[in-house]
Amino acid sequence: MKILKSLNEGACTNILTDHERLAALAQTQQMNSGADEAFDRLTFLAAKLLKVPLTIVSFVGDDKQYFKSFHGLPEPWASQREIPIDVSVCQYTLVGSTLSLADAREHPLLSGNPAIPALSLVGYLGVPLLDDDGNNLGAFCAISNERREWSDDDIEVLQALTKSVMSEIKLKTKIRSLEK
């Protein structure tokens, strides 16, 4: 199990603007695509199984993070469904590893991030949305409003649900290609 416990800003900068990754993301047609019941069931399950107030499936573009699905996301973010990339915490999963932070407020790269007070983001667990070619499309994340040491079971649950998200994406992409 590959878990990222440390971050560095330069690690994801090149990945953020990678043309192959952005083309793979565009091919899914998930950015700005609106709510989807299949994804909503998965974020609901993640919140219940992990006992967290907030879960999000997000797609990370080069300039914004789009909230495809969420459970517990407050306004105005729930209506806007996106944030600028410089506010994104999920962008740090672009290096392709699960990101586990017991307390994001203590991390030097994240401590000043406006998402921390706005979302009461303390504990963060993010699993990358990797396609079959290894392109990272975004993250499935769980957010705790208190310090949280994520257990191996927590990580396995979110990774399994992330595989279900990727199966949905693959299925939707296949259906679109057959309809052409």
Backbone as ProteinMPNN parsed JSONL, in Angstrom:
{"seq_chain_A": "MKILKSLNEGACTNILTDHERLAALAQTQQMNSGADEAFDRLTFLAAKLLKVPLTIVSFVGDDKQYFKSFHGLPEPWASQREIPIDVSVCQYTLVGSTLSLADAREHPLLSGNPAIPALSLVGYLGVPLLDDDGNNLGAFCAISNERREWSDDDIEVLQALTKSVMSEIKLKTKIRSLEK", "coords_chain_A": {"N_chain_A": [[0.846, -1.162, 0.0], [0.795, 2.039, -1.047], [1.414, 4.94, 0.539], [1.254, 8.371, 0.885], [2.826, 10.531, 2.982], [4.085, 12.878, 3.168], [4.364, 16.095, 1.66], [5.278, 18.06, -1.187], [5.446, 21.126, -2.835], [6.351, 21.331, -5.514], [6.094, 18.764, -6.461], [3.614, 18.14, -7.611], [3.158, 20.094, -9.51], [4.045, 19.896, -12.26], [2.542, 17.679, -13.007], [-0.017, 18.634, -12.781], [-0.447, 20.217, -15.065], [0.004, 18.446, -17.086], [-0.296, 17.315, -20.352], [-1.194, 14.815, -21.334], [-2.517, 13.726, -19.109], [-4.538, 15.673, -18.773], [-5.882, 15.369, -21.207], [-6.871, 12.777, -20.899], [-8.578, 13.215, -18.754], [-10.405, 14.996, -19.954], [-11.527, 13.264, -21.833], [-13.147, 11.658, -20.274], [-15.349, 13.221, -19.808], [-16.304, 14.281, -17.421], [-15.774, 16.625, -15.986], [-17.515, 19.453, -14.899], [-19.971, 18.199, -15.258], [-22.253, 17.854, -13.732], [-24.466, 16.583, -11.114], [-24.576, 13.093, -10.153], [-26.22, 10.165, -9.582], [-25.031, 7.638, -9.13], [-22.385, 8.2, -8.317], [-23.015, 9.764, -6.116], [-24.119, 7.903, -4.342], [-21.809, 6.527, -3.63], [-20.23, 8.483, -2.321], [-21.88, 8.953, -0.157], [-21.846, 6.401, 1.077], [-19.107, 6.269, 1.742], [-18.903, 8.341, 3.651], [-20.531, 7.309, 5.696], [-19.35, 4.778, 6.283], [-16.725, 5.504, 7.016], [-17.235, 7.273, 8.974], [-17.215, 10.136, 8.833], [-17.74, 13.687, 8.397], [-17.628, 14.755, 5.844], [-17.278, 13.906, 2.475], [-15.822, 13.658, -0.743], [-15.887, 13.323, -4.261], [-13.725, 14.334, -6.582], [-12.667, 16.015, -9.543], [-9.644, 17.012, -10.936], [-8.594, 19.67, -12.659], [-6.416, 21.767, -14.679], [-6.704, 24.3, -13.715], [-8.754, 24.364, -11.883], [-10.674, 22.626, -9.34], [-13.159, 20.302, -9.588], [-16.172, 19.433, -8.065], [-17.543, 16.528, -8.357], [-19.169, 14.773, -6.942], [-20.502, 14.739, -3.632], [-20.78, 14.473, -0.066], [-22.07, 16.157, 2.549], [-20.916, 18.625, 1.966], [-20.66, 22.056, 2.516], [-22.544, 25.086, 1.776], [-21.093, 27.932, 0.15], [-20.034, 26.152, -1.631], [-21.254, 23.74, -2.326], [-23.239, 24.484, -4.145], [-21.728, 25.852, -6.058], [-19.916, 23.921, -6.91], [-17.216, 23.837, -7.546], [-13.758, 24.83, -7.068], [-11.019, 27.179, -7.137], [-7.814, 26.07, -8.318], [-5.685, 26.708, -6.63], [-6.739, 26.565, -4.097], [-7.29, 23.977, -3.723], [-6.951, 20.907, -2.03], [-6.986, 18.334, -2.833], [-5.461, 18.294, -5.142], [-2.94, 17.482, -4.436], [-2.904, 14.766, -4.466], [-2.238, 14.116, -6.974], [0.252, 13.124, -7.478], [-0.079, 10.482, -7.452], [-0.403, 8.851, -5.253], [-1.998, 7.593, -2.302], [-3.052, 9.984, -0.027], [-2.528, 10.684, 3.241], [-3.328, 12.494, 5.98], [-3.083, 13.317, 9.291], [-3.537, 15.747, 10.55], [-4.13, 18.389, 8.758], [-3.768, 21.066, 9.246], [-1.346, 21.332, 10.451], [0.541, 20.934, 8.527], [3.14, 22.385, 6.669], [2.783, 23.19, 3.965], [0.048, 23.225, 3.634], [-1.118, 24.594, 5.754], [-1.915, 27.318, 5.544], [-3.969, 27.195, 3.741], [-7.067, 28.231, 2.475], [-9.199, 26.436, 2.414], [-9.071, 24.905, 4.672], [-10.041, 26.285, 7.114], [-12.573, 26.941, 6.032], [-13.89, 24.554, 5.408], [-13.699, 23.208, 7.748], [-11.577, 21.468, 7.762], [-9.549, 19.054, 8.956], [-8.437, 16.311, 9.572], [-7.374, 14.475, 6.754], [-7.954, 12.3, 4.081], [-7.079, 11.134, 1.042], [-7.621, 9.497, -1.993], [-6.186, 8.762, -5.07], [-7.766, 9.115, -8.296], [-7.16, 6.998, -10.548], [-6.747, 6.234, -13.947], [-6.785, 3.466, -16.343], [-4.399, 3.809, -17.685], [-2.781, 5.006, -15.891], [-3.138, 7.699, -15.539], [-3.88, 10.425, -13.477], [-6.916, 11.509, -12.477], [-8.162, 12.888, -10.488], [-9.461, 12.921, -7.161], [-10.773, 10.861, -4.529], [-11.936, 11.813, -1.562], [-11.884, 11.864, 2.026], [-12.891, 13.727, 4.777], [-12.165, 14.812, 7.978], [-13.328, 16.629, 10.809], [-11.734, 16.814, 12.937], [-8.581, 15.944, 14.441], [-7.21, 13.043, 13.0], [-6.003, 9.846, 12.927], [-5.607, 7.911, 10.308], [-6.667, 4.65, 9.806], [-5.427, 1.455, 8.6], [-7.625, 0.014, 7.724], [-9.472, 2.107, 7.211], [-8.21, 3.306, 5.027], [-8.189, 1.179, 3.176], [-10.972, 0.873, 2.768], [-11.671, 3.338, 1.555], [-10.057, 3.184, -0.718], [-11.209, 0.958, -2.005], [-13.79, 1.935, -2.565], [-13.048, 3.953, -4.283], [-12.16, 2.498, -6.472], [-14.631, 1.641, -7.354], [-15.705, 4.079, -8.193], [-14.007, 4.557, -10.371], [-14.728, 2.4, -11.978], [-17.348, 3.138, -12.632], [-16.818, 5.447, -14.137], [-15.418, 4.349, -16.289], [-17.416, 2.689, -17.356], [-19.381, 4.604, -18.09], [-17.95, 6.029, -20.025], [-17.543, 4.027, -21.932], [-20.203, 3.456, -22.693], [-20.901, 5.907, -23.869], [-19.162, 5.832, -26.077], [-20.205, 3.714, -27.519], [-22.648, 4.708, -28.235], [-22.154, 6.464, -30.25]], "CA_chain_A": [[0.0, 0.0, 0.0], [1.626, 3.226, -1.183], [0.777, 6.047, 1.238], [2.044, 9.589, 0.902], [2.667, 11.221, 4.26], [4.699, 14.201, 3.075], [4.052, 16.811, 0.432], [6.103, 19.185, -1.579], [4.68, 21.856, -3.834], [6.808, 21.048, -6.862], [5.8, 17.385, -6.852], [2.42, 17.989, -8.455], [3.031, 21.199, -10.454], [4.145, 19.388, -13.628], [1.441, 16.754, -13.243], [-1.226, 19.447, -12.892], [-0.59, 20.708, -16.439], [0.396, 17.385, -18.019], [-1.247, 17.246, -21.459], [-1.779, 13.469, -21.414], [-3.47, 13.622, -18.003], [-5.679, 16.546, -19.073], [-6.631, 14.751, -22.309], [-7.595, 11.637, -20.313], [-9.66, 13.808, -17.971], [-11.399, 15.508, -20.912], [-12.184, 12.122, -22.463], [-14.18, 11.133, -19.372], [-16.461, 14.174, -19.841], [-16.819, 14.414, -16.06], [-15.658, 18.003, -15.497], [-18.717, 20.28, -15.113], [-21.034, 17.337, -15.774], [-23.415, 17.818, -12.85], [-24.629, 15.498, -10.136], [-24.778, 11.757, -10.691], [-26.679, 9.318, -8.486], [-24.075, 6.545, -8.872], [-21.29, 8.764, -7.522], [-23.587, 10.225, -4.85], [-24.221, 6.733, -3.451], [-20.466, 6.189, -3.145], [-19.794, 9.461, -1.314], [-22.703, 8.68, 1.026], [-21.29, 5.211, 1.729], [-17.806, 6.607, 2.326], [-19.149, 9.12, 4.872], [-21.083, 6.423, 6.729], [-18.376, 3.75, 6.662], [-15.557, 6.113, 7.648], [-17.728, 8.124, 10.061], [-16.704, 11.494, 8.628], [-18.808, 14.589, 7.98], [-17.484, 15.237, 4.473], [-16.576, 13.097, 1.475], [-15.898, 14.311, -2.048], [-15.237, 12.816, -5.467], [-13.412, 15.545, -7.342], [-11.789, 15.95, -10.702], [-8.696, 18.115, -10.83], [-8.107, 20.21, -13.925], [-5.195, 22.543, -14.509], [-6.989, 25.578, -13.055], [-9.812, 24.23, -10.88], [-11.097, 21.326, -8.854], [-14.599, 20.179, -9.775], [-16.801, 18.484, -7.158], [-18.505, 15.685, -9.069], [-20.099, 14.254, -5.954], [-20.083, 15.058, -2.264], [-21.703, 14.276, 1.041], [-21.725, 17.049, 3.646], [-20.245, 19.853, 1.516], [-21.495, 23.217, 2.826], [-22.664, 26.184, 0.811], [-21.571, 28.022, -1.223], [-19.306, 25.191, -2.47], [-22.175, 22.723, -2.843], [-23.895, 25.046, -5.334], [-20.712, 26.222, -7.055], [-19.351, 22.642, -7.351], [-15.806, 23.936, -7.936], [-12.896, 25.796, -6.397], [-9.769, 27.402, -7.88], [-6.807, 25.051, -8.029], [-4.809, 27.089, -5.522], [-7.423, 26.238, -2.85], [-7.46, 22.53, -3.73], [-6.089, 19.988, -1.292], [-6.968, 17.102, -3.628], [-4.416, 18.355, -6.169], [-1.724, 16.834, -3.953], [-2.946, 13.33, -4.763], [-1.841, 13.924, -8.367], [1.49, 12.352, -7.558], [-0.481, 9.093, -7.649], [-0.393, 8.094, -4.007], [-2.977, 7.939, -1.286], [-2.539, 11.031, 0.854], [-3.088, 10.534, 4.576], [-2.859, 13.539, 6.891], [-3.818, 13.317, 10.555], [-3.947, 17.126, 10.814], [-3.648, 19.221, 7.654], [-3.419, 22.393, 9.778], [0.049, 21.294, 10.888], [1.439, 20.763, 7.39], [3.58, 23.712, 6.22], [2.262, 23.512, 2.646], [-1.408, 23.358, 3.687], [-1.603, 25.313, 6.936], [-2.554, 28.573, 5.168], [-4.975, 26.956, 2.705], [-8.39, 28.688, 2.923], [-10.147, 25.323, 2.535], [-8.99, 24.33, 6.02], [-11.1, 26.831, 7.982], [-13.879, 26.979, 5.354], [-14.502, 23.223, 5.447], [-13.319, 22.571, 9.017], [-10.73, 20.369, 7.322], [-8.436, 18.733, 9.847], [-7.926, 15.048, 9.039], [-7.636, 14.351, 5.311], [-7.553, 11.059, 3.419], [-7.404, 11.251, -0.376], [-7.17, 8.406, -2.86], [-6.215, 9.238, -6.453], [-8.603, 8.48, -9.31], [-6.217, 6.615, -11.604], [-7.316, 5.449, -15.045], [-6.002, 2.268, -16.687], [-3.083, 4.214, -18.178], [-2.055, 5.641, -14.802], [-3.409, 9.136, -15.464], [-4.63, 10.78, -12.29], [-8.015, 12.387, -12.855], [-8.614, 13.635, -9.316], [-9.355, 12.203, -5.892], [-11.908, 10.575, -3.649], [-11.377, 12.168, -0.267], [-12.662, 11.871, 3.261], [-12.41, 14.83, 5.601], [-12.596, 14.811, 9.365], [-13.197, 17.954, 11.402], [-10.824, 16.706, 14.074], [-7.374, 15.159, 14.149], [-7.565, 11.637, 12.777], [-5.01, 8.906, 12.428], [-6.355, 7.017, 9.429], [-6.246, 3.259, 9.969], [-5.309, 0.677, 7.361], [-8.998, -0.301, 7.297], [-10.017, 3.334, 6.602], [-7.564, 3.47, 3.723], [-8.693, 0.114, 2.298], [-12.365, 1.172, 2.429], [-11.716, 4.428, 0.57], [-9.471, 2.691, -1.965], [-12.195, 0.089, -2.655], [-14.833, 2.799, -3.113], [-12.433, 4.664, -5.411], [-12.211, 1.568, -7.609], [-16.011, 1.688, -7.852], [-15.807, 5.338, -8.949], [-13.322, 4.373, -11.652], [-15.558, 1.491, -12.774], [-18.448, 3.964, -13.148], [-16.275, 6.316, -15.188], [-15.127, 3.49, -17.43], [-18.704, 2.269, -17.911], [-20.004, 5.768, -18.743], [-17.155, 6.318, -21.219], [-17.846, 2.955, -22.896], [-21.566, 3.67, -23.18], [-20.845, 7.054, -24.8], [-18.499, 5.436, -27.325], [-21.12, 2.828, -28.263], [-23.79, 5.512, -28.719], [-21.726, 7.293, -31.391]], "C_chain_A": [[0.901, 1.239, 0.0], [0.889, 4.416, -0.569], [1.746, 7.221, 1.28], [1.778, 10.306, 2.209], [3.31, 12.6, 4.213], [4.413, 14.789, 1.707], [5.16, 17.771, 0.096], [5.451, 19.801, -2.805], [5.08, 21.518, -5.258], [6.426, 19.674, -7.365], [4.609, 17.282, -7.783], [2.292, 19.09, -9.497], [3.078, 20.718, -11.898], [2.988, 18.465, -13.967], [0.146, 17.533, -13.484], [-1.488, 19.879, -14.332], [-0.201, 19.684, -17.497], [-0.68, 17.188, -19.092], [-1.93, 15.88, -21.562], [-2.828, 13.274, -20.323], [-4.722, 14.447, -18.294], [-6.524, 15.998, -20.217], [-7.451, 13.568, -21.792], [-8.779, 12.137, -19.49], [-10.772, 14.316, -18.89], [-12.19, 14.366, -21.544], [-13.294, 11.546, -21.578], [-15.456, 11.976, -19.396], [-17.102, 14.359, -18.463], [-16.706, 15.834, -15.496], [-16.938, 18.754, -15.859], [-19.925, 19.48, -15.573], [-22.261, 17.22, -14.873], [-23.459, 16.602, -11.951], [-24.919, 14.173, -10.834], [-25.077, 10.823, -9.521], [-25.683, 8.208, -8.136], [-22.911, 7.034, -8.009], [-21.798, 9.218, -6.156], [-23.753, 9.077, -3.858], [-22.863, 6.396, -2.843], [-19.961, 7.193, -2.12], [-20.607, 9.296, -0.026], [-22.135, 7.491, 1.797], [-19.953, 5.504, 2.407], [-17.986, 7.373, 3.636], [-19.627, 8.22, 6.009], [-20.053, 5.403, 7.214], [-17.181, 4.321, 7.418], [-15.929, 7.032, 8.808], [-17.082, 9.516, 10.013], [-17.842, 12.393, 8.139], [-18.77, 14.982, 6.503], [-16.697, 14.259, 3.62], [-16.822, 13.736, 0.111], [-15.23, 13.443, -3.11], [-14.993, 14.051, -6.317], [-12.482, 15.239, -8.498], [-10.938, 17.204, -10.696], [-8.194, 18.488, -12.216], [-6.826, 20.98, -13.695], [-5.441, 23.851, -13.767], [-8.101, 25.507, -12.016], [-10.005, 22.779, -10.469], [-12.612, 21.312, -8.922], [-15.144, 19.096, -8.852], [-17.882, 17.708, -7.897], [-19.58, 15.179, -8.12], [-19.576, 14.592, -4.566], [-21.182, 14.678, -1.291], [-21.22, 15.197, 2.156], [-21.022, 18.336, 3.242], [-21.153, 21.055, 1.777], [-21.598, 24.191, 1.65], [-21.558, 27.202, 1.102], [-20.942, 26.981, -2.16], [-20.217, 24.135, -3.066], [-22.872, 23.219, -4.111], [-22.894, 25.354, -6.441], [-20.073, 24.993, -7.684], [-17.903, 22.738, -7.817], [-15.09, 24.961, -7.071], [-11.666, 26.022, -7.275], [-8.707, 26.395, -7.431], [-5.92, 25.421, -6.844], [-5.445, 26.851, -4.153], [-7.531, 24.718, -2.683], [-6.45, 21.812, -2.834], [-5.936, 18.704, -2.109], [-5.896, 17.111, -4.721], [-3.147, 17.61, -5.741], [-1.762, 15.318, -4.085], [-2.479, 13.059, -6.192], [-0.531, 13.17, -8.521], [1.205, 10.857, -7.621], [-0.474, 8.235, -6.419], [-1.544, 8.52, -3.112], [-2.321, 8.932, -0.339], [-3.268, 10.945, 2.181], [-2.475, 11.575, 5.491], [-3.711, 13.514, 8.151], [-4.343, 14.712, 10.862], [-3.33, 18.034, 9.752], [-3.221, 20.61, 8.13], [-1.957, 22.477, 10.176], [1.035, 21.164, 9.74], [1.841, 22.127, 6.837], [3.02, 24.131, 4.856], [0.762, 23.804, 2.68], [-1.92, 24.285, 4.78], [-2.309, 26.63, 6.603], [-3.646, 28.424, 4.121], [-6.351, 27.372, 3.216], [-9.431, 27.579, 3.039], [-10.163, 24.758, 3.95], [-10.025, 24.965, 6.953], [-12.497, 26.765, 7.341], [-14.614, 25.649, 5.461], [-14.281, 22.508, 6.778], [-12.467, 21.338, 8.748], [-9.572, 20.196, 8.303], [-7.793, 17.436, 9.328], [-8.313, 14.919, 7.575], [-7.103, 13.008, 4.816], [-8.005, 11.166, 1.978], [-6.79, 10.118, -1.178], [-7.27, 8.887, -4.305], [-7.148, 8.417, -7.341], [-7.717, 8.184, -10.515], [-6.917, 5.81, -12.682], [-6.395, 4.282, -15.375], [-4.606, 2.581, -17.198], [-2.253, 4.925, -17.115], [-2.236, 7.153, -14.723], [-4.268, 9.418, -14.241], [-5.663, 11.844, -12.649], [-8.483, 13.269, -11.709], [-8.475, 12.798, -8.073], [-10.73, 11.92, -5.304], [-11.356, 10.844, -2.26], [-12.404, 12.106, 0.851], [-12.036, 12.918, 4.165], [-13.033, 14.731, 6.985], [-12.427, 16.222, 9.923], [-12.413, 17.931, 12.709], [-9.627, 15.862, 13.652], [-7.765, 13.684, 14.019], [-6.37, 10.879, 12.229], [-5.778, 7.882, 11.615], [-5.808, 5.604, 9.552], [-6.077, 2.601, 8.6], [-6.69, 0.317, 6.83], [-9.66, 0.903, 6.639], [-9.499, 3.484, 5.177], [-8.081, 2.433, 2.738], [-10.127, 0.376, 1.86], [-12.416, 2.25, 1.35], [-11.094, 3.997, -0.76], [-10.464, 1.791, -2.714], [-13.32, 0.925, -3.278], [-14.313, 3.593, -4.312], [-12.412, 3.773, -6.645], [-13.615, 1.531, -8.202], [-16.256, 2.961, -8.646], [-15.188, 5.155, -10.327], [-14.087, 3.403, -12.55], [-16.732, 2.238, -13.392], [-17.974, 4.839, -14.301], [-16.026, 5.51, -16.452], [-16.41, 3.06, -18.132], [-19.37, 3.423, -18.669], [-19.271, 6.131, -20.037], [-17.448, 5.29, -22.319], [-19.227, 3.131, -23.508], [-21.583, 4.821, -24.195], [-20.219, 6.645, -26.119], [-19.387, 4.522, -28.161], [-22.304, 3.582, -28.839], [-23.425, 6.352, -29.944], [-22.004, 6.615, -32.695]], "O_chain_A": [[1.673, 1.456, 0.934], [-0.136, 4.852, -1.092], [2.907, 7.075, 1.663], [0.636, 10.652, 2.513], [3.106, 13.408, 5.119], [4.241, 14.066, 0.725], [5.891, 18.238, 0.97], [4.969, 19.098, -3.694], [4.216, 21.427, -6.13], [6.432, 19.436, -8.573], [4.591, 16.422, -8.664], [1.376, 19.026, -10.318], [2.22, 21.103, -12.692], [2.504, 18.47, -15.099], [-0.686, 17.13, -14.297], [-2.639, 19.903, -14.769], [-0.088, 20.021, -18.676], [-1.839, 16.926, -18.772], [-3.125, 15.809, -21.848], [-3.9, 12.724, -20.576], [-5.839, 13.975, -18.084], [-7.747, 16.141, -20.207], [-8.597, 13.38, -22.201], [-9.859, 11.546, -19.526], [-11.951, 14.086, -18.623], [-13.394, 14.494, -21.765], [-14.274, 11.006, -22.089], [-16.527, 11.486, -19.038], [-18.31, 14.57, -18.362], [-17.477, 16.202, -14.609], [-17.392, 18.694, -17.002], [-20.817, 20.031, -16.217], [-23.22, 16.538, -15.236], [-22.606, 15.716, -12.02], [-25.435, 14.139, -11.951], [-24.283, 10.708, -8.587], [-25.515, 7.878, -6.962], [-22.503, 6.348, -7.072], [-21.098, 9.076, -5.154], [-23.547, 9.263, -2.659], [-22.779, 6.022, -1.673], [-19.324, 6.801, -1.143], [-20.077, 9.479, 1.07], [-21.963, 7.556, 3.014], [-19.701, 5.039, 3.518], [-17.301, 7.09, 4.619], [-19.178, 8.356, 7.147], [-19.903, 5.191, 8.417], [-16.681, 3.698, 8.354], [-15.059, 7.513, 9.535], [-16.5, 9.997, 10.985], [-18.799, 11.909, 7.535], [-19.759, 15.483, 5.968], [-15.599, 13.836, 3.983], [-17.894, 14.282, -0.15], [-14.149, 12.897, -2.891], [-15.934, 14.733, -6.723], [-11.64, 14.343, -8.441], [-11.432, 18.311, -10.481], [-7.47, 17.729, -12.859], [-6.211, 20.865, -12.634], [-4.502, 24.453, -13.246], [-8.364, 26.496, -11.334], [-9.568, 21.848, -11.144], [-13.274, 22.198, -8.382], [-14.645, 17.971, -8.85], [-19.007, 18.186, -8.043], [-20.763, 15.162, -8.461], [-18.37, 14.715, -4.352], [-22.354, 14.575, -1.652], [-20.104, 15.046, 2.654], [-20.568, 19.075, 4.115], [-22.293, 21.078, 1.313], [-20.843, 24.118, 0.679], [-21.132, 27.302, 2.253], [-21.274, 26.932, -3.344], [-19.988, 23.679, -4.186], [-23.071, 22.447, -5.049], [-23.177, 25.142, -7.62], [-19.722, 25.014, -8.864], [-17.403, 21.796, -8.433], [-15.702, 25.822, -6.44], [-11.308, 25.154, -8.072], [-8.719, 25.934, -6.29], [-5.45, 24.537, -6.127], [-4.751, 26.928, -3.14], [-7.838, 24.241, -1.59], [-5.25, 22.084, -2.882], [-4.884, 18.065, -2.081], [-5.469, 16.05, -5.176], [-2.372, 17.161, -6.586], [-0.756, 14.652, -3.841], [-2.337, 11.901, -6.585], [-0.244, 12.636, -9.592], [2.116, 10.053, -7.817], [-0.532, 7.009, -6.519], [-2.001, 9.662, -3.161], [-1.185, 8.742, 0.095], [-4.486, 11.115, 2.24], [-1.273, 11.559, 5.756], [-4.93, 13.671, 8.081], [-5.454, 14.862, 11.371], [-2.158, 18.401, 9.838], [-2.4, 21.26, 7.482], [-1.388, 23.567, 10.235], [2.243, 21.272, 9.951], [0.969, 22.951, 6.559], [2.807, 25.321, 4.624], [0.26, 24.552, 1.841], [-3.071, 24.717, 4.72], [-3.226, 27.021, 7.325], [-4.195, 29.424, 3.658], [-6.77, 26.919, 4.281], [-10.451, 27.767, 3.701], [-11.169, 24.192, 4.378], [-10.826, 24.236, 7.539], [-13.488, 26.554, 8.039], [-15.838, 25.627, 5.593], [-14.633, 21.337, 6.922], [-12.607, 20.308, 9.407], [-8.73, 21.08, 8.455], [-6.726, 17.473, 8.716], [-9.446, 15.218, 7.197], [-5.964, 12.631, 5.092], [-9.203, 11.279, 1.716], [-5.602, 9.82, -1.06], [-8.323, 9.368, -4.724], [-7.301, 7.208, -7.169], [-7.55, 9.029, -11.394], [-7.597, 4.827, -12.39], [-5.343, 4.125, -14.755], [-3.722, 1.725, -17.155], [-1.15, 5.394, -17.397], [-1.567, 7.818, -13.933], [-5.262, 8.734, -13.998], [-5.313, 12.945, -13.074], [-9.132, 14.29, -11.937], [-7.508, 12.052, -7.921], [-11.7, 12.637, -5.549], [-10.415, 10.181, -1.824], [-13.606, 12.272, 0.645], [-10.815, 12.991, 4.304], [-14.246, 14.588, 7.141], [-11.49, 16.93, 9.552], [-12.425, 18.891, 13.479], [-9.663, 15.163, 12.639], [-8.54, 13.155, 14.816], [-5.805, 11.237, 11.196], [-6.52, 7.072, 12.172], [-4.603, 5.392, 9.414], [-6.528, 3.125, 7.582], [-6.906, 0.315, 5.619], [-10.338, 0.754, 5.623], [-10.26, 3.753, 4.248], [-8.381, 2.762, 1.59], [-10.472, 0.129, 0.705], [-13.118, 2.1, 0.35], [-11.564, 4.409, -1.821], [-10.546, 1.862, -3.94], [-13.749, 0.648, -4.398], [-15.063, 3.87, -5.248], [-12.627, 4.257, -7.757], [-13.773, 1.405, -9.417], [-16.943, 2.929, -9.667], [-15.775, 5.55, -11.334], [-14.091, 3.573, -13.769], [-17.078, 1.999, -14.549], [-18.653, 4.955, -15.321], [-16.38, 5.936, -17.551], [-16.482, 3.066, -19.361], [-19.87, 3.225, -19.777], [-19.901, 6.497, -21.028], [-17.584, 5.645, -23.49], [-19.396, 2.971, -24.717], [-22.206, 4.715, -25.252], [-20.689, 7.061, -27.178], [-19.323, 4.556, -29.39], [-22.9, 3.147, -29.825], [-24.312, 6.895, -30.603], [-21.709, 7.168, -33.754]]}, "name": "protein", "num_of_chains": 1, "seq": "MKILKSLNEGACTNILTDHERLAALAQTQQMNSGADEAFDRLTFLAAKLLKVPLTIVSFVGDDKQYFKSFHGLPEPWASQREIPIDVSVCQYTLVGSTLSLADAREHPLLSGNPAIPALSLVGYLGVPLLDDDGNNLGAFCAISNERREWSDDDIEVLQALTKSVMSEIKLKTKIRSLEK"}
